[in-house]
Short mmCIF file of C-alpha atoms in Angstrom, two decimals:
data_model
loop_
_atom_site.label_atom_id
_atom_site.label_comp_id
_atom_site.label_asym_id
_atom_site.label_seq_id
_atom_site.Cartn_x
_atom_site.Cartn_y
_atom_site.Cartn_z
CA UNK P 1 -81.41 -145.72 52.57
CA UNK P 2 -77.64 -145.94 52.81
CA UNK P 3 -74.81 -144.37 51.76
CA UNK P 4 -71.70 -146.04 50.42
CA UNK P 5 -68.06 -143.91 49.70
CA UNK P 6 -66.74 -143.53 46.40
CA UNK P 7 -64.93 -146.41 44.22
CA UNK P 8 -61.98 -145.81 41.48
CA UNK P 9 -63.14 -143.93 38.42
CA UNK P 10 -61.19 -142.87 36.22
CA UNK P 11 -58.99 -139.73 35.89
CA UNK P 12 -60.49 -137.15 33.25
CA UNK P 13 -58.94 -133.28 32.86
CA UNK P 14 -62.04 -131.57 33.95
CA UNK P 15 -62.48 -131.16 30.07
CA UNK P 16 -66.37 -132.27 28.67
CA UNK P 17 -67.45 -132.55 25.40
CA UNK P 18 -71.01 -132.45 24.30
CA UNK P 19 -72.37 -136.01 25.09
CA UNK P 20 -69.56 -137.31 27.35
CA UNK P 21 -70.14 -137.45 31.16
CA UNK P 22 -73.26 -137.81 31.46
CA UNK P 23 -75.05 -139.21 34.68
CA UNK P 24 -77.20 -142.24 35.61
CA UNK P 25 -80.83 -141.01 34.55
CA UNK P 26 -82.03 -140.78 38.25
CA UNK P 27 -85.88 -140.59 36.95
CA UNK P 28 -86.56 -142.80 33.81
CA UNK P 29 -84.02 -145.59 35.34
CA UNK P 30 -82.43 -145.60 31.57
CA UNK P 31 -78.89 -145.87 32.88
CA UNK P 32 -78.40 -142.44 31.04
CA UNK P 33 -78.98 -139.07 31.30
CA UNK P 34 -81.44 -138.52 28.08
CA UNK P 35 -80.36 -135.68 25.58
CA UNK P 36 -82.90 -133.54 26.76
CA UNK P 37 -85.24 -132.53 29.57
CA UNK P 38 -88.82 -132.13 28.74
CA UNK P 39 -89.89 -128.30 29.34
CA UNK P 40 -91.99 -129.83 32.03
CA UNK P 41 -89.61 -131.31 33.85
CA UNK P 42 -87.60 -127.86 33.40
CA UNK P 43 -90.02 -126.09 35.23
CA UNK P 44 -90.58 -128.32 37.72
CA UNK P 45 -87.10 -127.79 38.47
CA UNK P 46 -87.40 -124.23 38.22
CA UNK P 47 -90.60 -123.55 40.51
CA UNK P 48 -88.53 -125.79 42.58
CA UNK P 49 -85.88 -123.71 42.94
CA UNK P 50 -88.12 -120.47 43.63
CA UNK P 51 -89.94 -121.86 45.99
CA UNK P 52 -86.94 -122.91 48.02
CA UNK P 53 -85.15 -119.68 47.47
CA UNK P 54 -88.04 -118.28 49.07
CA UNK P 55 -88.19 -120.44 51.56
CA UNK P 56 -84.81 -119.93 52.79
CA UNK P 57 -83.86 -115.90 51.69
CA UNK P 58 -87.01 -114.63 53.19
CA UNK P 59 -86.63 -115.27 56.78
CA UNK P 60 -83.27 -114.22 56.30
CA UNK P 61 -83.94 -110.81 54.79
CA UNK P 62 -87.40 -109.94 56.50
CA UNK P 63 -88.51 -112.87 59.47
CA UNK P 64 -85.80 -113.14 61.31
CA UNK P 65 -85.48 -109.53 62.16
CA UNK P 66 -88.70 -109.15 63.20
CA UNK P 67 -88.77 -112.01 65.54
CA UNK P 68 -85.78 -110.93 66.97
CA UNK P 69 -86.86 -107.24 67.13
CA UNK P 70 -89.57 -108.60 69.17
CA UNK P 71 -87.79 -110.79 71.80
CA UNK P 72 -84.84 -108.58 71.98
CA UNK P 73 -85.56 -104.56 71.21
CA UNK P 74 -82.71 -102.96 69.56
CA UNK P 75 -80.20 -105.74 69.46
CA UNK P 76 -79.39 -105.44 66.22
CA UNK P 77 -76.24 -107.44 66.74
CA UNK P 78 -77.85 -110.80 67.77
CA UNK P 79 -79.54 -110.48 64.01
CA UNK P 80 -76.05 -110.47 62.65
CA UNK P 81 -74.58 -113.44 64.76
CA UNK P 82 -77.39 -115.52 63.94
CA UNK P 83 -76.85 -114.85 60.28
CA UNK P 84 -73.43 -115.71 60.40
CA UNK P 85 -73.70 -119.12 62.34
CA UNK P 86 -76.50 -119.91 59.84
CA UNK P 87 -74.13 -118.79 57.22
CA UNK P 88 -70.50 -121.15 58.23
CA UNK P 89 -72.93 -124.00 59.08
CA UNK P 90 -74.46 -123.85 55.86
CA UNK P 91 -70.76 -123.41 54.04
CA UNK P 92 -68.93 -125.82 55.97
CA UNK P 93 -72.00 -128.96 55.50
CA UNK P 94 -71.66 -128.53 51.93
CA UNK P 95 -69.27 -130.60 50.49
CA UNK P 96 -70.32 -133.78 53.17
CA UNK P 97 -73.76 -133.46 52.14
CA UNK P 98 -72.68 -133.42 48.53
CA UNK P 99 -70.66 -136.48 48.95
CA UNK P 100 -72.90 -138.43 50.77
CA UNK P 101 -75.84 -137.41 48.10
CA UNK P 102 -73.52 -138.96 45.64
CA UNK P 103 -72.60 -141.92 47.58
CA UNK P 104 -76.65 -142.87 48.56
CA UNK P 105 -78.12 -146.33 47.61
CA UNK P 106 -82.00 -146.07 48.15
CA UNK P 107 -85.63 -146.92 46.18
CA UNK P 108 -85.68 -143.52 45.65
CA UNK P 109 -82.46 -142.61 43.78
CA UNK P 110 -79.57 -140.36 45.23
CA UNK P 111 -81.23 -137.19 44.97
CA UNK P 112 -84.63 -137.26 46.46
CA UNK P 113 -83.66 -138.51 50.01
CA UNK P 114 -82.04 -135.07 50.21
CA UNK P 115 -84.82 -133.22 48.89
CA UNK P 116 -87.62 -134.38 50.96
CA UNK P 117 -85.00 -134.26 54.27
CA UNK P 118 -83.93 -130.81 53.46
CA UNK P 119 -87.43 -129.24 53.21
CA UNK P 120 -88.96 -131.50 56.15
CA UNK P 121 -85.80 -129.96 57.94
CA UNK P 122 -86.19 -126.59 56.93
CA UNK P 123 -90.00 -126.73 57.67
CA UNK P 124 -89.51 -127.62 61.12
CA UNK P 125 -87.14 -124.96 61.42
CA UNK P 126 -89.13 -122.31 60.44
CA UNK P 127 -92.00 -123.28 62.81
CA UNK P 128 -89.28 -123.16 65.58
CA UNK P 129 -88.07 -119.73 64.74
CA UNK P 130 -91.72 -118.95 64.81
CA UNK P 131 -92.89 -120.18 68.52
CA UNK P 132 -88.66 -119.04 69.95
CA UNK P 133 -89.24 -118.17 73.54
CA UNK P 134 -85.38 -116.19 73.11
CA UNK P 135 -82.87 -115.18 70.95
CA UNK P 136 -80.79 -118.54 71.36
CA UNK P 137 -83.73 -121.07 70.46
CA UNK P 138 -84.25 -118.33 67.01
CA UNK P 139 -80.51 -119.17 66.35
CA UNK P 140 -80.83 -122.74 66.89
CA UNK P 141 -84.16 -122.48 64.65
CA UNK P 142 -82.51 -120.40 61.56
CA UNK P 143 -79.09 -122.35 61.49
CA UNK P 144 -81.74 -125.55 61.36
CA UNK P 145 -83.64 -123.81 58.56
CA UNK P 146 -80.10 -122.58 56.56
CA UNK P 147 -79.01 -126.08 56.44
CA UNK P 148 -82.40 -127.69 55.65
CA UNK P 149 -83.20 -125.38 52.62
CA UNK P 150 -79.31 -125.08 51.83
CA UNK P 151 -79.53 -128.73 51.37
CA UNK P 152 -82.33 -128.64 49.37
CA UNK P 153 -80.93 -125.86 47.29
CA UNK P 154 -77.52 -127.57 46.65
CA UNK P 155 -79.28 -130.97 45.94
CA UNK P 156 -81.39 -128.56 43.26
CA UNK P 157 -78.21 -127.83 41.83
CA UNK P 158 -76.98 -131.01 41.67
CA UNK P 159 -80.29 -132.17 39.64
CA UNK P 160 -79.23 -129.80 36.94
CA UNK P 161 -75.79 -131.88 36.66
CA UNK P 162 -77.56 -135.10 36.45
CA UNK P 163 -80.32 -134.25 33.91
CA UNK P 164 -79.38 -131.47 31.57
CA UNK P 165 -78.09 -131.86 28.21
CA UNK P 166 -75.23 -129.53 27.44
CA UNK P 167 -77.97 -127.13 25.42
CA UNK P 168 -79.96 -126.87 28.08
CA UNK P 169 -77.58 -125.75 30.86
CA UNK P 170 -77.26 -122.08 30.48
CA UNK P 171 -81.03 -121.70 29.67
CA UNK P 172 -81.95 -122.97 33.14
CA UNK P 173 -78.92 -121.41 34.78
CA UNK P 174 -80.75 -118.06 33.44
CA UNK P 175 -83.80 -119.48 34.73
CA UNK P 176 -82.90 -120.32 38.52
CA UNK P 177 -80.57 -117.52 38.94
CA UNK P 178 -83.54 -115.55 38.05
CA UNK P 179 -86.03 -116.86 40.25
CA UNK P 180 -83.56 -117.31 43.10
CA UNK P 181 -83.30 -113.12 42.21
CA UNK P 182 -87.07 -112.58 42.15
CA UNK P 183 -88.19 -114.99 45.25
CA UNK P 184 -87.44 -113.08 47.81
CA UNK P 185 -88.67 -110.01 46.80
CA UNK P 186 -92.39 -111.67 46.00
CA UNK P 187 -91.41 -113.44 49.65
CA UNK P 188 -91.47 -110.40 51.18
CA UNK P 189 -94.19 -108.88 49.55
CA UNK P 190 -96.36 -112.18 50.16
CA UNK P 191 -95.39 -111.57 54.07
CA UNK P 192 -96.21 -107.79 54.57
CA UNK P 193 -99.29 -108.69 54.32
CA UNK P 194 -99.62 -110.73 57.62
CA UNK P 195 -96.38 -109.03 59.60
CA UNK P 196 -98.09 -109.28 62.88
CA UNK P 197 -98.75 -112.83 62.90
CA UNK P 198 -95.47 -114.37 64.63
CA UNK P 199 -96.33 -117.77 62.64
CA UNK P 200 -97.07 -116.82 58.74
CA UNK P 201 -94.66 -114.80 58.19
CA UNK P 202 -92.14 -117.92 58.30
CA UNK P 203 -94.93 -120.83 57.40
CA UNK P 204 -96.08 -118.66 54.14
CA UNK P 205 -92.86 -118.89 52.42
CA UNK P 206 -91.55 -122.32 54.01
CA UNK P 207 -95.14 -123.40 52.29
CA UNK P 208 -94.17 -122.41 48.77
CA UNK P 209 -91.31 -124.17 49.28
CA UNK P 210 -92.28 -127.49 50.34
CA UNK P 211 -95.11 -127.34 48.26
CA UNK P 212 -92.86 -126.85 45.24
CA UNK P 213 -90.51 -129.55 46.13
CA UNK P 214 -93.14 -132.10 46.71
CA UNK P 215 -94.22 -131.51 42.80
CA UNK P 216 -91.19 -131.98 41.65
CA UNK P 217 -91.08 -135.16 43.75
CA UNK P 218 -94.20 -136.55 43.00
CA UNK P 219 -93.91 -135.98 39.23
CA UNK P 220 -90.50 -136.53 38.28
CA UNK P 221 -89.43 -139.40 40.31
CA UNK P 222 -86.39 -141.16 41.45
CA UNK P 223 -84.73 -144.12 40.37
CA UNK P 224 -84.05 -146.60 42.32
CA UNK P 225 -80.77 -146.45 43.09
CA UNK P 226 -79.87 -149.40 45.15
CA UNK P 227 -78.46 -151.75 42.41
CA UNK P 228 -75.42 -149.21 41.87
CA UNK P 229 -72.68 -150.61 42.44
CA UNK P 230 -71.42 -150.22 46.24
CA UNK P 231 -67.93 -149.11 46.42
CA UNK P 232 -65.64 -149.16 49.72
CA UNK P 233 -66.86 -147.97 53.27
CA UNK P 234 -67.10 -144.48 53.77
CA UNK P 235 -64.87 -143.77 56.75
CA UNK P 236 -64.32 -139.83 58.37
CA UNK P 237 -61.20 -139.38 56.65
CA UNK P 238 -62.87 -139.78 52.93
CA UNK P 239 -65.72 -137.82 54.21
CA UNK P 240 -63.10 -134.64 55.29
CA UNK P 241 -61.47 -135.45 51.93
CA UNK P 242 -65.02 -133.87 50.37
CA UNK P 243 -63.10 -130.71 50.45
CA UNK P 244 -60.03 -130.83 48.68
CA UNK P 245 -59.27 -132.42 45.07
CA UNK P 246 -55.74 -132.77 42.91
CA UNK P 247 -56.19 -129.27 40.54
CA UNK P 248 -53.54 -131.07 38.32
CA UNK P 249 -56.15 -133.76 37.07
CA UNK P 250 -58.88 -131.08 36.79
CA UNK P 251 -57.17 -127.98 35.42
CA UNK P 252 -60.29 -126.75 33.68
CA UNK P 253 -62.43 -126.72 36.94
CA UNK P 254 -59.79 -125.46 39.10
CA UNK P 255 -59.23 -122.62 36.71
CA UNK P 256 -62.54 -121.92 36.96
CA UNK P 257 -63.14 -121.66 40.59
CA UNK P 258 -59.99 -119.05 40.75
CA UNK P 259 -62.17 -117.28 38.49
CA UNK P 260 -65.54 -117.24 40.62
CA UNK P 261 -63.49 -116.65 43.77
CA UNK P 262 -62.10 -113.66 42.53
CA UNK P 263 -64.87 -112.23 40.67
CA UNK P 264 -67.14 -112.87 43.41
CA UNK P 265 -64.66 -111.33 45.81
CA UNK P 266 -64.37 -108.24 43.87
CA UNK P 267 -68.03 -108.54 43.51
CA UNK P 268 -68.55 -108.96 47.80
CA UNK P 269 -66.71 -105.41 47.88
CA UNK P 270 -69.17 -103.54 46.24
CA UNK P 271 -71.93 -104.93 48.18
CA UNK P 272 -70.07 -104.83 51.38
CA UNK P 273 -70.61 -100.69 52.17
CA UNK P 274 -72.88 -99.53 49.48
CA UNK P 275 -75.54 -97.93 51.97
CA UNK P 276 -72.11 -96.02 53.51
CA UNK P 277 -71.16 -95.26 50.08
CA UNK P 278 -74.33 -93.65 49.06
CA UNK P 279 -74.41 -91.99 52.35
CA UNK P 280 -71.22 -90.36 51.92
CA UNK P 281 -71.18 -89.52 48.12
CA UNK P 282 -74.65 -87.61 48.50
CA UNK P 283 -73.72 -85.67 51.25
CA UNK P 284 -77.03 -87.57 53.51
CA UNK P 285 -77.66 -89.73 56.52
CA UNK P 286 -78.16 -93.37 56.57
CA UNK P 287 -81.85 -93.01 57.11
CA UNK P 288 -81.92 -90.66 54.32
CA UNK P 289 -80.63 -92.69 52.23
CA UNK P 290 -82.28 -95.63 52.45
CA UNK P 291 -85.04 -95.03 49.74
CA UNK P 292 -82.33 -94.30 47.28
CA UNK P 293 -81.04 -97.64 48.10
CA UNK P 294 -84.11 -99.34 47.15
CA UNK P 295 -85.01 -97.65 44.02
CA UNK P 296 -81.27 -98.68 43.42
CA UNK P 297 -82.15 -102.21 44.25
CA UNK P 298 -84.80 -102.13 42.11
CA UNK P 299 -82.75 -101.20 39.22
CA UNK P 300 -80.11 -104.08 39.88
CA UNK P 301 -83.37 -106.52 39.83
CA UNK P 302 -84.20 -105.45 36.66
CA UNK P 303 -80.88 -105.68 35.15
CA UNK P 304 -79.72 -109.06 36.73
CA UNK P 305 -83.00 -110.76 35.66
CA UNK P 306 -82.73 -109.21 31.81
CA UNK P 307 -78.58 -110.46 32.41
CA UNK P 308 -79.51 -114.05 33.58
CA UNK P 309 -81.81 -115.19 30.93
CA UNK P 310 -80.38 -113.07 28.17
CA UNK P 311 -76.96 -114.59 28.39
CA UNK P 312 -78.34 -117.89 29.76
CA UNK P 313 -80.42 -118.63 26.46
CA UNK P 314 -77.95 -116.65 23.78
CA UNK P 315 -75.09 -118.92 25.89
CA UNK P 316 -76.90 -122.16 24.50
CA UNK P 317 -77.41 -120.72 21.02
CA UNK P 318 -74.41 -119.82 20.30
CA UNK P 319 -72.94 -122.56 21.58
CA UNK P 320 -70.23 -120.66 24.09
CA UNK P 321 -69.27 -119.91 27.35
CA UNK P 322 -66.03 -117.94 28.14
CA UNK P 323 -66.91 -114.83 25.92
CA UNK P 324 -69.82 -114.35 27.98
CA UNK P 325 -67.93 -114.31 31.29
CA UNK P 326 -65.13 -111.57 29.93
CA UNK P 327 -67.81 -109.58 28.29
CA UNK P 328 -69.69 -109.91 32.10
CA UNK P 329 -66.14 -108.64 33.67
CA UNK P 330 -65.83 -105.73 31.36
CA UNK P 331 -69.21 -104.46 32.61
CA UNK P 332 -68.75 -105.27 36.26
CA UNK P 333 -65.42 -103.45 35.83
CA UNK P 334 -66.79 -100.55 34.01
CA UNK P 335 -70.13 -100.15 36.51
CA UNK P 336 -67.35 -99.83 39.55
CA UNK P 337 -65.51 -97.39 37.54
CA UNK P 338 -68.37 -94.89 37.49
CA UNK P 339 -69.04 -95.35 40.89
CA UNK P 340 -65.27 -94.29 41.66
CA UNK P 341 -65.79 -91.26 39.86
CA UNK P 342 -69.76 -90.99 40.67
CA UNK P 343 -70.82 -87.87 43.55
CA UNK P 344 -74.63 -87.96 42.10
CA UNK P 345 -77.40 -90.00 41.81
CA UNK P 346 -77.80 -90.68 38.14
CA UNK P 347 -74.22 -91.12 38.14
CA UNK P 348 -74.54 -93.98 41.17
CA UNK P 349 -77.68 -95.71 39.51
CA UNK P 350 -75.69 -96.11 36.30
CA UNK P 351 -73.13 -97.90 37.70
CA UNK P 352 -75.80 -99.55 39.89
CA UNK P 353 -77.03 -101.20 36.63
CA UNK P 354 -73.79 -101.74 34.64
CA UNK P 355 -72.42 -104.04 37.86
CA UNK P 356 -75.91 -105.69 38.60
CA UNK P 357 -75.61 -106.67 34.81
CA UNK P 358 -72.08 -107.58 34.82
CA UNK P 359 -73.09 -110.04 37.56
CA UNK P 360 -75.95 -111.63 36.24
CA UNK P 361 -74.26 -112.58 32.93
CA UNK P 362 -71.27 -113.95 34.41
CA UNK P 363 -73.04 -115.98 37.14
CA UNK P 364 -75.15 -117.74 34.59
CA UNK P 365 -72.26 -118.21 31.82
CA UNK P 366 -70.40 -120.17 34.89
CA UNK P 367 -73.02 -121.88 36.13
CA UNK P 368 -73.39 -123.34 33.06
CA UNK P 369 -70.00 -123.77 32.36
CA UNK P 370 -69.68 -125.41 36.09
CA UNK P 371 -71.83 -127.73 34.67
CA UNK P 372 -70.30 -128.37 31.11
CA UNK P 373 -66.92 -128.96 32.58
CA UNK P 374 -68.13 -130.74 36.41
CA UNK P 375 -65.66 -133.46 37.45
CA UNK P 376 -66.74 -137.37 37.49
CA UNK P 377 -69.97 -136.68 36.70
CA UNK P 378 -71.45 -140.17 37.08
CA UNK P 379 -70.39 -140.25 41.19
CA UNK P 380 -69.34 -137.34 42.44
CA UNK P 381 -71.39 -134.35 41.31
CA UNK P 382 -72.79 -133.68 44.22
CA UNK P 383 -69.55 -133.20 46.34
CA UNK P 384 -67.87 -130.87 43.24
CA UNK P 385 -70.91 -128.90 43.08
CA UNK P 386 -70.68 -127.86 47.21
CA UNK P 387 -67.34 -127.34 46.10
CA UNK P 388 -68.32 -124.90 43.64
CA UNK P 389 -70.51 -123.15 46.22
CA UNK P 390 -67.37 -122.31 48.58
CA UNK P 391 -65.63 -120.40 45.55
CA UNK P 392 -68.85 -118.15 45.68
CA UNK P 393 -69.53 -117.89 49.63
CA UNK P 394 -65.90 -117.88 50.67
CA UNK P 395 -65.47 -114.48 49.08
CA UNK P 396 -69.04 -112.90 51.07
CA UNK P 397 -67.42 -114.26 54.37
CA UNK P 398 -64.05 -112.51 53.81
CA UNK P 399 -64.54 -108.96 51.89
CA UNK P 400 -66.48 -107.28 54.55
CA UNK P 401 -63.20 -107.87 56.44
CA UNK P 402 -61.13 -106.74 54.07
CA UNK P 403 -63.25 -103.64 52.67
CA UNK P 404 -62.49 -101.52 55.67
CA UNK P 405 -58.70 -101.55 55.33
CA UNK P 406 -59.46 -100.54 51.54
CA UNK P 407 -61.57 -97.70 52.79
CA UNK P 408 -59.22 -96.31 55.12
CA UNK P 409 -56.20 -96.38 52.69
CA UNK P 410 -54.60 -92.99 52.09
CA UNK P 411 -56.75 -91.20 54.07
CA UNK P 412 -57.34 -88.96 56.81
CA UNK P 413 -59.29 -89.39 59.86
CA UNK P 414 -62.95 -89.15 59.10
CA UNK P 415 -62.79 -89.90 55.49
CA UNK P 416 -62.94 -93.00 53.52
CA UNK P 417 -61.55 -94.11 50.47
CA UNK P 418 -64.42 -95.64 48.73
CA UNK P 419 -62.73 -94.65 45.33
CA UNK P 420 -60.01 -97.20 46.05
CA UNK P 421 -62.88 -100.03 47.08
CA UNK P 422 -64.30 -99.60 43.77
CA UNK P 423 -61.05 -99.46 41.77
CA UNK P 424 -59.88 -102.51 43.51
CA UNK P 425 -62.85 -104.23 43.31
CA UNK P 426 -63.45 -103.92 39.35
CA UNK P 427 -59.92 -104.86 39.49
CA UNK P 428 -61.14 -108.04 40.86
CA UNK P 429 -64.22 -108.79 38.74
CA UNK P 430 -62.05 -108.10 35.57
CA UNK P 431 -59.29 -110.76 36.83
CA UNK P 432 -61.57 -113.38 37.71
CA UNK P 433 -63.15 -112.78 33.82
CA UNK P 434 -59.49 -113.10 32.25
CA UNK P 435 -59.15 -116.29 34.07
CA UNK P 436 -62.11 -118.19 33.03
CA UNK P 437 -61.74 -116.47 29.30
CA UNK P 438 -58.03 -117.38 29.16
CA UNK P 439 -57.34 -120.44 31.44
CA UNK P 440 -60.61 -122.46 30.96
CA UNK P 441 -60.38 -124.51 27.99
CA UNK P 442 -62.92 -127.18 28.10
CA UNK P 443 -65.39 -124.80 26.88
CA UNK P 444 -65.76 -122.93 23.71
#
């Protein structure tokens, strides 16, 4: 296998039309993306995705803190600097790995060297975390095991790009943001079965995910990819280049990540404090108020799955994009309302379900419109699509240090102003809607 930088293409304005853009079939070795992807191949795609979702948000949620609870009693705080190295490794490999996925010549097509690596990567990991004498060799082990399944995700991603006809896209955005929803809650209830063994509670999960990459391996192959034609050496500064691009000869895509990063940021506000929210609008303790958070977390489930594949397949029928993400805004917006105004439960749970909803809709109307309106297609998918992924992590990584000077706004010591959080951030989700609805024109 070998990689090879990026040659001259030609300058586009981020704006696709039905047809236009497509990629290289990586699987059938046509030369171009077919018009459609069989069902089959669809949900080989979509177990895919599950599977490595599973693989990856499990530990995270559930493993991790019991291995570490185990080597290190009560340090709570090790579990959150773990997460976060896992996390800026993960963020800051992205665009590299995308370019060099883009820029690979081998017998098994661009793709595929990335998918095997990334779960035979993340495997390993897992088995690490599993046998960690300490709490360093578990950090070592889960930034291993973000970056091997993080790859594999991404690469998943990147498939979609490749294969899927324009009708297709926001049916299987619905689809994977669904399953990425539902894994790790099946995860977890697959692994409270066998908590006290140290070594299934990470191989279980890791299993369904290599398992469900090697299908979609084995039966929807690669093309060979090492007749492309081999532009000029890759060299370090190209590689840093991954980041950046000219928003002047994409204005359509750089419209659009304004619009994730500040929906998603307004989003990342919500989530930030909502156990201290619930806490202090019912008057309980944070143990007391944990089961109310679940039943609440239950109710988001339900309404992000129903707001994934309902907008996802009407998004296709109808043949639009941009009235799904305002519509998604106006929800979001209206969900943090109530919870401004909200002192009691059903109050809370409403708004609970409005926002959950809110997001779900608009992250599959711009996933597929990430897709409809993706940048040089043909060679560089891979490296726009980690670029995409930043305008939705950048936002978790800065509102929790944000939220607190939004909580103690106006306010006097003791209290917190969680009505301005939530004002501010439906501010924010209803923003980042405008944007994509107004500014985002290569879409209908």
């Amino acid at each position: 296998m070998t990689t090879s930088p990026e040659g001259a293409s030609p300058k586009g304005t981020g704006r696709s039309a039905e047809g236009t853009g497509s990629a290289p079939d990586e699987f059938s070795g046509t030369g171009a993306a077919p018009p459609h992807m069989s069902g089959g191949r669809v949900a080989l795609l979509v177990a895919a995705t599950f599977g490595s979702a599973m693989a990856l948000m499990v530990p995270m949620t559930f493993s991790l803190a019991l291995r570490a609870d185990r080597l290190a009693p009560g340090n709570e705080a090790a579990v959150g600097y773990i997460l976060g190295i896992g996390s800026v490794l993960s963020l800051v490999t992205g665009p590299p790995i995308g370019t060099l996925s883009d820029r690979t010549r081998s017998r098994l097509g661009r793709r595929v060297p990335y998918l095997m690596g990334g779960g035979v990567l993340g495997m390993a990991a897992l088995v690490t975390m599993a046998y960690a004498p300490n709490i360093v060799v578990l950090g070592l082990g889960w930034a291993l095991a973000a970056l091997g399944w993080g790859t594999a995700l991404g690469t998943l991603g990147t498939l979609q790009a490749d294969r899927l006809s324009p009708s297709q896209r926001g049916k299987v955005a619905g689809l994977t943001g669904a399953t990425t929803m539902v894994a790790p809650v099946v995860g977890v209830l697959l692994v409270g079965a066998v908590s006290d063994d140290h070594l299934l509670v990470f191989l279980l999960p890791g299993m369904v995910g290599a398992v469900s990459l090697a299908l979609l391996v084995a039966f929807v192959r690669g093309d060979d990819s090492r007749t492309s034609a081999v532009p000029e050496r890759l060299t370090a500064g190209r590689l840093l280049r991954a980041y950046l691009f000219d928003p002047r000869t994409y204005p359509d895509f750089a419209w659009h990540l304004l619009a994730r990063f500040v929906f998603y940021y307004g989003q990342s506000l919500y989530t930030s404090f909502v156990t201290f929210f619930y806490a202090e609008r019912l008057g309980l303790t944070l143990a007391e108020v944990a089961g109310l958070v679940a039943v609440s977390g239950g109710i988001s489930v339900v309404a992000m799955t129903a707001g994934t594949l309902g907008s996802g397949f009407l998004s296709d029928r109808l043949g639009r994009r941009r009235p799904f993400a305002l519509g998604a805004a106006v929800l979001f917006a209206s969900g943090t309302a109530v919870s401004a105004s909200a002192h009691a439960l059903p109050g809370l749970l409403t708004s609970a379900a409005l926002m959950n909803l809110g997001i779900a809709v608009f992250s599959a109307s711009s996933q597929a419109t990430v897709l409809d309106i993706l940048p040089e297609r043909d060679t560089k998918a891979g490296r726009f699509l980690a670029i995409v992924t930043l305008s939705q992590k950048l936002p978790g990584a800065l509102a929790p240090l944000t939220a607190p000077l939004l909580i103690a706004t106006g306010v006097t010591a003791g209290e917190e102003n969680y009505t301005l959080l939530y004002l501010v951030s439906g501010a924010l989700g209803l923003l980042g809607g405008l944007i994509a609805f107004c500014r985002v024109r290569g879409v209908r």
